[in-house]
Coordinates of C-alpha atoms in Angstrom, one line a residue:
X5 CA 0.0 0.0 0.0
X6 CA 1.6 3.3 -1.2
X7 CA 0.8 6.8 0.0
X8 CA 0.7 10.0 -2.0
X9 CA 1.0 13.0 0.3
X10 CA -0.2 16.1 -1.5
X11 CA 1.2 19.2 0.3
X12 CA 0.5 22.7 -0.8
X13 CA 2.9 25.4 0.6
X14 CA 3.6 29.1 0.4
X15 CA 5.7 31.3 2.5
X16 CA 7.1 28.7 4.9
X17 CA 10.5 27.0 5.0
X18 CA 11.3 26.2 8.6
X19 CA 8.0 24.6 9.3
X20 CA 8.2 22.6 6.0
X21 CA 11.7 21.4 7.0
X22 CA 10.3 20.1 10.3
X23 CA 7.5 18.2 8.4
X24 CA 10.0 16.7 6.0
X25 CA 12.1 15.5 9.0
X26 CA 9.0 13.9 10.5
X27 CA 8.4 12.1 7.2
X28 CA 12.0 10.9 7.2
X29 CA 11.4 9.4 10.6
X30 CA 8.4 7.4 9.5
X31 CA 8.6 3.6 10.2
X32 CA 6.5 3.0 7.0
X33 CA 8.5 4.0 3.9
X34 CA 6.1 3.3 1.0
X35 CA 5.1 6.9 0.2
X36 CA 5.7 9.8 -2.1
X37 CA 5.5 13.5 -1.2
X38 CA 4.0 15.8 -3.8
X39 CA 5.1 19.4 -2.9
X40 CA 2.9 22.0 -4.7
X41 CA 4.9 25.2 -4.5
X42 CA 3.1 28.5 -4.6
X43 CA 6.1 30.7 -3.9
X44 CA 7.3 33.3 -6.4
X45 CA 10.9 32.3 -5.9
X46 CA 13.1 29.2 -5.6
X47 CA 13.4 29.2 -1.8
X48 CA 12.3 25.6 -1.5
X49 CA 14.7 24.1 -4.0
X50 CA 17.6 23.6 -1.7
X51 CA 15.4 22.2 1.0
X52 CA 13.7 19.7 -1.3
X53 CA 17.0 18.7 -2.8
X54 CA 18.4 17.9 0.7
X55 CA 15.6 15.3 1.2
X56 CA 15.3 13.7 -2.2
X57 CA 17.8 11.0 -1.4
X58 CA 15.6 9.9 1.5
X59 CA 12.2 9.5 -0.1
X60 CA 10.5 10.3 -3.4
X61 CA 9.6 14.0 -3.8
X62 CA 7.7 15.5 -6.8
X63 CA 8.1 19.3 -6.9
X64 CA 5.4 21.1 -8.7
X65 CA 4.3 24.7 -9.1
X66 CA 0.8 26.3 -9.1
X67 CA -1.0 29.6 -8.9
X68 CA -2.2 30.8 -5.5
X69 CA -5.0 29.0 -3.8
X70 CA -5.0 26.0 -1.5
X71 CA -7.7 24.0 -3.5
X72 CA -6.1 25.0 -6.8
X73 CA -2.7 23.7 -5.5
X74 CA -4.2 20.4 -4.3
X75 CA -5.8 19.8 -7.6
X76 CA -2.5 20.2 -9.3
X77 CA -1.0 17.7 -6.9
X78 CA -3.8 15.2 -7.3
X79 CA -3.1 15.0 -11.1
X80 CA 0.3 13.6 -10.2
X81 CA -0.6 11.3 -7.3
X82 CA 0.0 7.6 -8.0
X83 CA -0.6 6.1 -4.5
X84 CA -3.3 3.8 -3.2
X85 CA -4.0 6.2 -0.3
X86 CA -4.1 10.0 -0.7
X87 CA -3.5 12.5 2.1
X88 CA -3.2 16.2 2.4
X89 CA -0.7 17.3 5.1
X90 CA -0.3 21.0 6.0
X91 CA 3.1 22.6 5.6
X92 CA 3.3 23.3 9.3
X93 CA 2.0 19.9 10.7
X94 CA 4.1 17.0 11.9
X95 CA 3.5 13.2 11.5
X96 CA 4.3 11.0 14.5
X97 CA 6.8 8.4 13.5
X98 CA 4.3 5.5 13.4
X99 CA 1.4 7.4 11.7
X100 CA 1.7 6.0 8.2
X101 CA 2.3 2.5 9.5
X102 CA -0.8 2.6 11.6
X103 CA -2.9 4.1 8.8
X104 CA -1.7 1.4 6.3
X105 CA -2.5 -1.3 8.8
X106 CA -5.9 0.1 9.4
X107 CA -6.8 0.2 5.7
X108 CA -5.5 -3.4 5.3
X109 CA -7.7 -4.6 8.2
X110 CA -10.8 -2.7 7.1
X111 CA -11.4 -3.1 3.4
X112 CA -15.0 -2.1 3.9
X113 CA -14.0 1.6 4.7
X114 CA -12.8 4.0 2.1
X115 CA -11.5 6.8 4.2
X116 CA -10.0 7.5 7.6
X117 CA -9.8 10.7 9.6
X118 CA -8.2 11.5 12.9
X119 CA -7.7 14.1 15.7
X120 CA -5.3 17.1 15.9
X121 CA -3.1 17.8 18.9
X122 CA -0.4 20.4 19.6
X123 CA 3.2 19.7 20.5
X124 CA 2.1 19.1 24.1
X125 CA -0.6 16.6 23.2
X126 CA -3.4 19.0 23.8
X127 CA -6.4 19.4 21.5
X128 CA -5.6 21.8 18.6
X129 CA -7.6 23.5 15.9
X130 CA -11.1 23.0 17.2
X131 CA -13.3 20.6 19.1
X132 CA -12.8 16.9 18.1
X133 CA -15.0 14.0 19.0
X134 CA -13.6 11.7 21.7
X135 CA -15.5 8.7 20.4
X136 CA -14.6 6.8 17.2
X137 CA -17.2 6.0 14.6
X138 CA -18.5 6.7 11.1
X139 CA -18.3 10.2 9.6
X140 CA -21.6 11.6 8.5
X141 CA -22.8 15.0 7.2
X142 CA -23.7 16.2 10.7
X143 CA -20.6 15.2 12.6
X144 CA -18.1 15.8 9.8
X145 CA -17.4 19.2 11.3
X146 CA -15.9 17.5 14.4
X147 CA -14.4 14.5 12.7
X148 CA -12.4 15.9 9.7
X149 CA -9.8 18.4 8.9
X150 CA -7.6 18.3 5.9
X151 CA -4.3 17.1 7.3
X152 CA -5.9 14.1 9.1
X153 CA -7.8 12.9 6.1
X154 CA -6.6 9.7 4.3
X155 CA -8.7 8.4 1.3
X156 CA -8.4 5.4 -0.9
X157 CA -7.7 6.2 -4.5
X158 CA -11.2 5.1 -5.5
X159 CA -12.7 8.0 -3.5
X160 CA -10.5 10.7 -5.2
X161 CA -11.2 9.2 -8.6
X162 CA -14.9 9.4 -8.0
X163 CA -15.2 12.7 -6.2
X164 CA -12.8 14.6 -8.5
X165 CA -11.0 17.9 -7.8
X166 CA -11.4 20.2 -4.8
X167 CA -13.9 23.1 -5.2
X168 CA -11.5 25.9 -6.2
X169 CA -14.0 28.5 -5.0
X170 CA -13.3 27.3 -1.4
X171 CA -10.2 27.6 0.7
X172 CA -7.3 29.9 1.5
X173 CA -6.3 32.0 -1.5
X174 CA -9.4 31.1 -3.6
X175 CA -10.0 34.8 -4.4
X176 CA -13.6 34.4 -3.1
X177 CA -15.1 35.3 0.2
X178 CA -15.1 31.6 1.2
X179 CA -11.6 31.1 2.6
X180 CA -12.1 27.7 4.2
X181 CA -14.3 24.6 4.2
X182 CA -12.8 22.9 1.1
X183 CA -11.9 19.7 3.0
X184 CA -15.3 19.5 4.6
X185 CA -16.9 20.0 1.2
X186 CA -14.7 17.2 -0.1
X187 CA -15.7 14.8 2.6
X188 CA -19.4 15.5 2.2
X189 CA -19.1 14.9 -1.5
X190 CA -17.4 11.6 -0.8
X191 CA -20.2 10.6 1.6
X192 CA -22.8 11.7 -0.9
X193 CA -21.1 9.4 -3.5
X194 CA -21.6 6.5 -1.1
X195 CA -18.1 6.0 0.4
X196 CA -17.9 5.1 4.1
X197 CA -15.4 7.1 6.1
X198 CA -14.3 6.3 9.6
X199 CA -13.1 8.6 12.4
X200 CA -10.5 7.4 14.9
X201 CA -9.3 9.9 17.6
X202 CA -6.3 7.7 18.4
X203 CA -4.8 8.6 15.0
X204 CA -3.3 12.0 15.8
X205 CA -1.4 14.6 13.7
X206 CA 0.5 17.4 15.4
X207 CA -0.4 20.9 14.5
X208 CA 0.3 24.2 16.3
X209 CA -2.5 25.5 18.4
X210 CA -3.0 29.0 17.0
X211 CA -4.1 32.0 19.1
X212 CA -7.8 32.8 18.6
X213 CA -8.0 35.4 15.9
X214 CA -11.4 37.1 15.0
X215 CA -10.3 37.5 11.4
X216 CA -9.4 33.9 11.0
X217 CA -12.6 33.0 12.9
X218 CA -14.6 35.1 10.4
X219 CA -13.0 33.5 7.4
X220 CA -13.6 30.0 8.7
X221 CA -17.1 30.9 9.5
X222 CA -17.8 32.2 6.0
X223 CA -16.4 28.9 4.6
X224 CA -18.6 26.9 6.9
X225 CA -21.7 28.9 6.0
X226 CA -21.0 28.5 2.3
X227 CA -20.7 24.7 2.7
X228 CA -23.9 24.5 4.7
X229 CA -25.7 26.3 1.9
X230 CA -24.0 24.4 -0.9
X231 CA -25.0 21.0 0.5
X232 CA -28.6 22.1 1.4
X233 CA -28.4 21.5 5.1
X234 CA -31.7 21.6 6.9
X235 CA -32.6 24.9 8.6
X236 CA -32.6 23.5 12.1
X237 CA -29.0 22.5 11.7
X238 CA -28.1 25.9 10.2
X239 CA -29.8 27.7 13.0
X240 CA -28.0 25.5 15.5
X241 CA -24.7 26.5 14.0
X242 CA -25.6 30.2 14.4
X243 CA -26.9 29.8 17.9
X244 CA -23.7 28.3 19.3
X245 CA -21.5 31.3 18.6
X246 CA -24.3 33.7 19.5
X247 CA -24.6 32.1 22.9
X248 CA -20.8 32.1 23.3
X249 CA -20.7 35.8 22.6
X250 CA -23.4 36.6 25.1
X251 CA -21.8 34.4 27.8
X252 CA -18.4 35.9 27.2
X253 CA -19.8 39.4 27.5
X254 CA -21.5 38.5 30.7
X255 CA -18.2 37.4 32.1
X256 CA -16.4 40.5 30.9
X257 CA -14.3 38.5 28.3
X258 CA -14.6 41.1 25.5
X259 CA -11.9 39.5 23.3
X260 CA -13.6 36.1 23.5
X261 CA -16.9 37.7 22.7
X262 CA -15.4 39.4 19.6
X263 CA -14.2 36.0 18.5
X264 CA -17.6 34.3 18.8
X265 CA -19.2 37.2 17.1
X266 CA -16.8 36.9 14.2
X267 CA -17.7 33.2 13.9
X268 CA -21.4 34.0 13.9
X269 CA -21.1 36.9 11.4
X270 CA -19.0 34.6 9.1
X271 CA -21.5 31.7 9.2
X272 CA -24.4 34.1 8.5
X273 CA -22.7 35.8 5.6
X274 CA -21.4 32.6 4.1
X275 CA -24.8 31.0 4.2
X276 CA -26.5 34.1 2.7
X277 CA -23.9 34.7 0.0
X278 CA -25.0 34.1 -3.6
X279 CA -23.3 32.0 -6.2

């Protein structure tokens, strides 16, 4: 079983070097790394060259846009399992080995997702389910983020490219949600995807930022609208940050209230936005 790891990157070298080192430490060696470079210069060439003797690396170029870059990478992926690591994440040494074993033991499942932790082992990047189980269109928001997604080639072949109107650098208001959209499309195509919180990828726990919260909120709202979620679920996704903003204000936590308000505003505008 061979992995194709499609990694889009721009503006980072130190973080990417750390990821490459984590790849080189993998106990499972049947993988290729597809680096889709969106930099305007050759800053990554020496770094990539220094690792090419350790594992296969395909170095590609693309225009700006995370989904656009992943689509470029997908066209060159030859592995049985496709994954989408971030350029600032880290793979624990036994990650690929455990994922390969899981897929071999569970031929009835076509995708696997996991949990995100920071360098101290604490939850990172959102709220993640503690219980394992099937991913569906309602829990996908707590059971899937791009750099913990592993999909059989059949899924990628059937689902096709990422929606280039979604994601960082898309040039649209919807600067996130591309991986959730992809998982939902896979589910709609009939593929079964499993979530296992014991499969962890390391990613920095970034400081709450209202601007980032707004962008993520807009992307989520857009995906809710695109996939015609029922109004009760949409309202619930609005109610949570509204309640969080009120609670934070009552406790005098103004910065946290601004964060929740940014989430709410983003989800509202993303859902209301036109094609």
